[in-house]
């Protein structure tokens, strides 16, 4: 009885592996001058805490290849890059950049980096002080609304 259940479970797990989503392949050559160049301290925080989902430099964890976790992980990477890719910064026009700076101010205290992600990525955790630093940096780039 248990043996059968075990076999069925393994079988279902193997079948599940057929369900995969693809992240679009990064371009072959990535022009380093396109990347956002923030002050060193900010830059290193963004690289540690945001680049897994907001750049092409994703460090994929092992479970990122195993369905069903991979579906979750890959969709975060895909949507994260679409919303904001720090390595595509040079291609963004001013209004997109403004949107991102505002988005950072809005999200840095609660929703970014994604709380779920932080439970498994100890290193990406930001202290309140670091969050304040990132917020202040983003704020300093927001232009006054023109009326
Ligand atoms: C685990 C993946 C992940 C990490 C890590 C992550 N993000 Fe995101 N981010 C996303 C996803 C997915 C979206 C798009 C969907 C959404 O808005 O929730 C997003 C959207 C955003 C947006 C646009 C949101 C808006 O409302 O304008 C900003 C700005 C942002 N992230 C900033 C950051 C910053 C800054 C960091 C690092 C401190 C970070 N993110 C880390 C996954 C991530």
PDB file of C-alpha atoms and ligand atoms in Angstrom:
ATOM      1  CA  UNK A   1       0.000   0.000   0.000  1.00  0.00           C
ATOM      2  CA  UNK A   2       2.668   2.478   1.037  1.00  0.00           C
ATOM      3  CA  UNK A   3       4.941   1.281  -1.689  1.00  0.00           C
ATOM      4  CA  UNK A   4       2.241   2.045  -4.274  1.00  0.00           C
ATOM      5  CA  UNK A   5       1.565   5.456  -2.823  1.00  0.00           C
ATOM      6  CA  UNK A   6       5.251   6.140  -2.904  1.00  0.00           C
ATOM      7  CA  UNK A   7       5.542   5.151  -6.555  1.00  0.00           C
ATOM      8  CA  UNK A   8       2.534   7.280  -7.501  1.00  0.00           C
ATOM      9  CA  UNK A   9       3.963  10.265  -5.667  1.00  0.00           C
ATOM     10  CA  UNK A  10       7.301   9.941  -7.386  1.00  0.00           C
ATOM     11  CA  UNK A  11       5.540   9.463 -10.714  1.00  0.00           C
ATOM     12  CA  UNK A  12       3.460  12.591 -10.235  1.00  0.00           C
ATOM     13  CA  UNK A  13       6.564  14.516  -9.270  1.00  0.00           C
ATOM     14  CA  UNK A  14       8.364  13.397 -12.406  1.00  0.00           C
ATOM     15  CA  UNK A  15       5.384  14.338 -14.581  1.00  0.00           C
ATOM     16  CA  UNK A  16       5.306  17.715 -12.923  1.00  0.00           C
ATOM     17  CA  UNK A  17       8.793  18.345 -14.279  1.00  0.00           C
ATOM     18  CA  UNK A  18       7.288  18.550 -17.749  1.00  0.00           C
ATOM     19  CA  UNK A  19       5.670  21.784 -16.719  1.00  0.00           C
ATOM     20  CA  UNK A  20       8.296  24.460 -16.984  1.00  0.00           C
ATOM     21  CA  UNK A  21       8.251  28.088 -17.932  1.00  0.00           C
ATOM     22  CA  UNK A  22      11.067  29.788 -19.734  1.00  0.00           C
ATOM     23  CA  UNK A  23      12.634  33.071 -18.895  1.00  0.00           C
ATOM     24  CA  UNK A  24      13.555  34.915 -22.095  1.00  0.00           C
ATOM     25  CA  UNK A  25      17.275  34.451 -22.723  1.00  0.00           C
ATOM     26  CA  UNK A  26      19.417  37.474 -21.848  1.00  0.00           C
ATOM     27  CA  UNK A  27      21.018  39.153 -24.876  1.00  0.00           C
ATOM     28  CA  UNK A  28      24.375  37.623 -25.876  1.00  0.00           C
ATOM     29  CA  UNK A  29      26.257  40.794 -25.215  1.00  0.00           C
ATOM     30  CA  UNK A  30      25.276  43.085 -22.413  1.00  0.00           C
ATOM     31  CA  UNK A  31      26.698  46.558 -22.658  1.00  0.00           C
ATOM     32  CA  UNK A  32      28.017  47.349 -19.159  1.00  0.00           C
ATOM     33  CA  UNK A  33      27.622  51.074 -19.735  1.00  0.00           C
ATOM     34  CA  UNK A  34      23.845  50.642 -19.879  1.00  0.00           C
ATOM     35  CA  UNK A  35      23.671  49.574 -16.239  1.00  0.00           C
ATOM     36  CA  UNK A  36      22.504  51.956 -13.577  1.00  0.00           C
ATOM     37  CA  UNK A  37      25.520  53.423 -11.840  1.00  0.00           C
ATOM     38  CA  UNK A  38      24.443  54.476  -8.390  1.00  0.00           C
ATOM     39  CA  UNK A  39      26.884  55.581  -5.691  1.00  0.00           C
ATOM     40  CA  UNK A  40      29.023  52.631  -4.609  1.00  0.00           C
ATOM     41  CA  UNK A  41      27.224  51.870  -1.371  1.00  0.00           C
ATOM     42  CA  UNK A  42      23.774  51.952  -2.991  1.00  0.00           C
ATOM     43  CA  UNK A  43      25.016  50.006  -5.962  1.00  0.00           C
ATOM     44  CA  UNK A  44      26.277  47.179  -3.814  1.00  0.00           C
ATOM     45  CA  UNK A  45      22.994  46.989  -1.874  1.00  0.00           C
ATOM     46  CA  UNK A  46      21.008  46.821  -5.110  1.00  0.00           C
ATOM     47  CA  UNK A  47      23.331  44.124  -6.433  1.00  0.00           C
ATOM     48  CA  UNK A  48      22.975  42.020  -3.299  1.00  0.00           C
ATOM     49  CA  UNK A  49      19.259  42.489  -2.711  1.00  0.00           C
ATOM     50  CA  UNK A  50      17.625  43.213  -6.060  1.00  0.00           C
ATOM     51  CA  UNK A  51      19.739  41.812  -8.881  1.00  0.00           C
ATOM     52  CA  UNK A  52      18.355  38.265  -8.645  1.00  0.00           C
ATOM     53  CA  UNK A  53      15.062  39.547 -10.077  1.00  0.00           C
ATOM     54  CA  UNK A  54      15.950  42.933 -11.517  1.00  0.00           C
ATOM     55  CA  UNK A  55      18.940  42.158 -13.721  1.00  0.00           C
ATOM     56  CA  UNK A  56      20.315  39.448 -15.988  1.00  0.00           C
ATOM     57  CA  UNK A  57      22.694  38.420 -13.210  1.00  0.00           C
ATOM     58  CA  UNK A  58      20.292  36.018 -11.571  1.00  0.00           C
ATOM     59  CA  UNK A  59      21.819  33.504  -9.221  1.00  0.00           C
ATOM     60  CA  UNK A  60      19.404  30.682  -9.761  1.00  0.00           C
ATOM     61  CA  UNK A  61      18.913  28.481  -6.713  1.00  0.00           C
ATOM     62  CA  UNK A  62      18.719  24.681  -7.228  1.00  0.00           C
ATOM     63  CA  UNK A  63      14.990  24.657  -6.576  1.00  0.00           C
ATOM     64  CA  UNK A  64      14.648  27.225  -9.363  1.00  0.00           C
ATOM     65  CA  UNK A  65      14.885  24.289 -11.766  1.00  0.00           C
ATOM     66  CA  UNK A  66      12.454  21.970 -10.048  1.00  0.00           C
ATOM     67  CA  UNK A  67       8.745  22.192 -10.714  1.00  0.00           C
ATOM     68  CA  UNK A  68       6.542  23.412  -9.014  1.00  0.00           C
ATOM     69  CA  UNK A  69       8.936  25.807  -7.184  1.00  0.00           C
ATOM     70  CA  UNK A  70      10.549  26.787 -10.468  1.00  0.00           C
ATOM     71  CA  UNK A  71       7.215  28.150 -11.746  1.00  0.00           C
ATOM     72  CA  UNK A  72       7.115  30.600  -8.867  1.00  0.00           C
ATOM     73  CA  UNK A  73      10.801  31.506  -9.001  1.00  0.00           C
ATOM     74  CA  UNK A  74      10.936  31.984 -12.755  1.00  0.00           C
ATOM     75  CA  UNK A  75       7.784  34.052 -12.918  1.00  0.00           C
ATOM     76  CA  UNK A  76       9.247  36.398 -10.310  1.00  0.00           C
ATOM     77  CA  UNK A  77      12.396  36.758 -12.362  1.00  0.00           C
ATOM     78  CA  UNK A  78      10.465  37.279 -15.576  1.00  0.00           C
ATOM     79  CA  UNK A  79       8.084  39.864 -14.114  1.00  0.00           C
ATOM     80  CA  UNK A  80      10.810  41.450 -12.030  1.00  0.00           C
ATOM     81  CA  UNK A  81      12.988  42.050 -15.100  1.00  0.00           C
ATOM     82  CA  UNK A  82      10.010  43.387 -17.017  1.00  0.00           C
ATOM     83  CA  UNK A  83       9.184  45.880 -14.280  1.00  0.00           C
ATOM     84  CA  UNK A  84      12.777  46.958 -13.782  1.00  0.00           C
ATOM     85  CA  UNK A  85      16.094  45.734 -15.108  1.00  0.00           C
ATOM     86  CA  UNK A  86      19.027  47.656 -13.668  1.00  0.00           C
ATOM     87  CA  UNK A  87      21.188  46.444 -16.549  1.00  0.00           C
ATOM     88  CA  UNK A  88      18.829  48.013 -19.102  1.00  0.00           C
ATOM     89  CA  UNK A  89      18.805  51.388 -17.368  1.00  0.00           C
ATOM     90  CA  UNK A  90      20.482  53.161 -20.284  1.00  0.00           C
ATOM     91  CA  UNK A  91      17.564  52.203 -22.521  1.00  0.00           C
ATOM     92  CA  UNK A  92      14.981  53.771 -20.221  1.00  0.00           C
ATOM     93  CA  UNK A  93      13.612  57.195 -21.023  1.00  0.00           C
ATOM     94  CA  UNK A  94      13.268  59.849 -18.360  1.00  0.00           C
ATOM     95  CA  UNK A  95       9.647  59.082 -17.573  1.00  0.00           C
ATOM     96  CA  UNK A  96      10.416  55.391 -17.008  1.00  0.00           C
ATOM     97  CA  UNK A  97      13.330  56.323 -14.751  1.00  0.00           C
ATOM     98  CA  UNK A  98      11.110  58.623 -12.744  1.00  0.00           C
ATOM     99  CA  UNK A  99       8.569  55.845 -12.433  1.00  0.00           C
ATOM    100  CA  UNK A 100      11.236  53.514 -11.100  1.00  0.00           C
ATOM    101  CA  UNK A 101      12.590  56.005  -8.564  1.00  0.00           C
ATOM    102  CA  UNK A 102       9.062  56.591  -7.318  1.00  0.00           C
ATOM    103  CA  UNK A 103       8.417  52.858  -7.296  1.00  0.00           C
ATOM    104  CA  UNK A 104      11.503  52.302  -5.156  1.00  0.00           C
ATOM    105  CA  UNK A 105      10.418  54.944  -2.643  1.00  0.00           C
ATOM    106  CA  UNK A 106       7.017  53.302  -2.523  1.00  0.00           C
ATOM    107  CA  UNK A 107       8.140  49.694  -2.202  1.00  0.00           C
ATOM    108  CA  UNK A 108      11.468  49.666  -0.348  1.00  0.00           C
ATOM    109  CA  UNK A 109       9.995  49.547   3.135  1.00  0.00           C
ATOM    110  CA  UNK A 110       7.569  46.691   2.671  1.00  0.00           C
ATOM    111  CA  UNK A 111       7.304  44.849  -0.579  1.00  0.00           C
ATOM    112  CA  UNK A 112      10.833  44.950  -2.052  1.00  0.00           C
ATOM    113  CA  UNK A 113      12.821  42.789  -1.912  1.00  0.00           C
ATOM    114  CA  UNK A 114       9.881  40.395  -1.900  1.00  0.00           C
ATOM    115  CA  UNK A 115       9.317  39.186   1.681  1.00  0.00           C
ATOM    116  CA  UNK A 116       8.999  35.550   0.582  1.00  0.00           C
ATOM    117  CA  UNK A 117      12.380  35.774  -1.101  1.00  0.00           C
ATOM    118  CA  UNK A 118      13.965  37.206   2.023  1.00  0.00           C
ATOM    119  CA  UNK A 119      12.896  34.234   4.110  1.00  0.00           C
ATOM    120  CA  UNK A 120      15.284  32.105   2.048  1.00  0.00           C
ATOM    121  CA  UNK A 121      17.905  34.704   1.134  1.00  0.00           C
ATOM    122  CA  UNK A 122      19.482  35.811   4.361  1.00  0.00           C
ATOM    123  CA  UNK A 123      22.152  37.866   2.579  1.00  0.00           C
ATOM    124  CA  UNK A 124      19.628  39.984   0.710  1.00  0.00           C
ATOM    125  CA  UNK A 125      18.048  41.268   3.909  1.00  0.00           C
ATOM    126  CA  UNK A 126      18.280  45.017   4.373  1.00  0.00           C
ATOM    127  CA  UNK A 127      18.398  46.806   7.698  1.00  0.00           C
ATOM    128  CA  UNK A 128      16.068  49.739   8.281  1.00  0.00           C
ATOM    129  CA  UNK A 129      19.077  52.012   7.909  1.00  0.00           C
ATOM    130  CA  UNK A 130      19.914  50.520   4.520  1.00  0.00           C
ATOM    131  CA  UNK A 131      16.309  50.852   3.392  1.00  0.00           C
ATOM    132  CA  UNK A 132      16.391  54.497   4.423  1.00  0.00           C
ATOM    133  CA  UNK A 133      19.600  55.008   2.469  1.00  0.00           C
ATOM    134  CA  UNK A 134      18.119  53.509  -0.687  1.00  0.00           C
ATOM    135  CA  UNK A 135      14.949  55.532  -0.215  1.00  0.00           C
ATOM    136  CA  UNK A 136      16.862  58.791   0.237  1.00  0.00           C
ATOM    137  CA  UNK A 137      18.933  58.055  -2.852  1.00  0.00           C
ATOM    138  CA  UNK A 138      15.838  57.350  -4.973  1.00  0.00           C
ATOM    139  CA  UNK A 139      14.063  60.404  -3.609  1.00  0.00           C
ATOM    140  CA  UNK A 140      16.986  62.644  -4.521  1.00  0.00           C
ATOM    141  CA  UNK A 141      16.383  61.728  -8.167  1.00  0.00           C
ATOM    142  CA  UNK A 142      12.673  62.457  -8.220  1.00  0.00           C
ATOM    143  CA  UNK A 143      11.928  65.639 -10.054  1.00  0.00           C
ATOM    144  CA  UNK A 144       9.236  67.968  -8.827  1.00  0.00           C
ATOM    145  CA  UNK A 145       5.987  67.553 -10.695  1.00  0.00           C
ATOM    146  CA  UNK A 146       5.600  70.249 -13.300  1.00  0.00           C
ATOM    147  CA  UNK A 147       2.316  72.031 -13.294  1.00  0.00           C
TER     148      UNK A 147
HETATM  149  C1  LIG B   1      12.397  37.706  -5.677  1.00  0.00           C
HETATM  150  C2  LIG B   1      12.393  38.656  -6.754  1.00  0.00           C
HETATM  151  C3  LIG B   1      12.542  40.127  -6.456  1.00  0.00           C
HETATM  152  C4  LIG B   1      13.511  40.763  -5.725  1.00  0.00           C
HETATM  153  C5  LIG B   1      14.677  40.143  -4.991  1.00  0.00           C
HETATM  154  C6  LIG B   1      13.236  42.182  -5.839  1.00  0.00           C
HETATM  155  N1  LIG B   1      12.133  42.391  -6.612  1.00  0.00           N
HETATM  156 FE1  LIG B   1      11.319  44.180  -7.160  1.00  0.00          FE
HETATM  157  N2  LIG B   1       9.874  43.230  -8.250  1.00  0.00           N
HETATM  158  C7  LIG B   1       9.744  41.861  -8.369  1.00  0.00           C
HETATM  159  C8  LIG B   1       8.583  41.566  -9.193  1.00  0.00           C
HETATM  160  C9  LIG B   1       8.088  40.169  -9.563  1.00  0.00           C
HETATM  161  C10 LIG B   1       8.024  42.811  -9.577  1.00  0.00           C
HETATM  162  C11 LIG B   1       6.818  43.065 -10.484  1.00  0.00           C
HETATM  163  C12 LIG B   1       5.531  42.761  -9.847  1.00  0.00           C
HETATM  164  C13 LIG B   1       5.220  43.661  -8.716  1.00  0.00           C
HETATM  165  O1  LIG B   1       5.209  44.901  -8.905  1.00  0.00           O
HETATM  166  O2  LIG B   1       4.975  43.141  -7.605  1.00  0.00           O
HETATM  167  C14 LIG B   1       8.861  43.838  -8.952  1.00  0.00           C
HETATM  168  C15 LIG B   1       8.629  45.192  -9.079  1.00  0.00           C
HETATM  169  C16 LIG B   1       9.476  46.175  -8.574  1.00  0.00           C
HETATM  170  C17 LIG B   1       9.287  47.598  -8.780  1.00  0.00           C
HETATM  171  C18 LIG B   1       8.149  48.245  -9.530  1.00  0.00           C
HETATM  172  C19 LIG B   1       6.998  48.310  -8.560  1.00  0.00           C
HETATM  173  C20 LIG B   1       6.090  49.493  -8.721  1.00  0.00           C
HETATM  174  O3  LIG B   1       5.016  49.397  -8.128  1.00  0.00           O
HETATM  175  O4  LIG B   1       6.468  50.460  -9.368  1.00  0.00           O
HETATM  176  C21 LIG B   1      10.291  48.238  -8.134  1.00  0.00           C
HETATM  177  C22 LIG B   1      10.549  49.724  -8.061  1.00  0.00           C
HETATM  178  C23 LIG B   1      11.115  47.211  -7.516  1.00  0.00           C
HETATM  179  N3  LIG B   1      10.600  45.963  -7.798  1.00  0.00           N
HETATM  180  C24 LIG B   1      12.245  47.461  -6.780  1.00  0.00           C
HETATM  181  C25 LIG B   1      13.018  46.497  -6.154  1.00  0.00           C
HETATM  182  C26 LIG B   1      14.201  46.799  -5.371  1.00  0.00           C
HETATM  183  C27 LIG B   1      14.760  48.206  -5.129  1.00  0.00           C
HETATM  184  C28 LIG B   1      14.692  45.611  -4.930  1.00  0.00           C
HETATM  185  C29 LIG B   1      15.873  45.391  -4.025  1.00  0.00           C
HETATM  186  C30 LIG B   1      15.965  46.176  -2.838  1.00  0.00           C
HETATM  187  C31 LIG B   1      13.821  44.545  -5.440  1.00  0.00           C
HETATM  188  N4  LIG B   1      12.818  45.137  -6.185  1.00  0.00           N
HETATM  189  C32 LIG B   1      13.998  43.190  -5.236  1.00  0.00           C
HETATM  190  C33 LIG B   1      10.574  40.902  -7.823  1.00  0.00           C
HETATM  191  C34 LIG B   1      11.670  41.156  -7.015  1.00  0.00           C
END
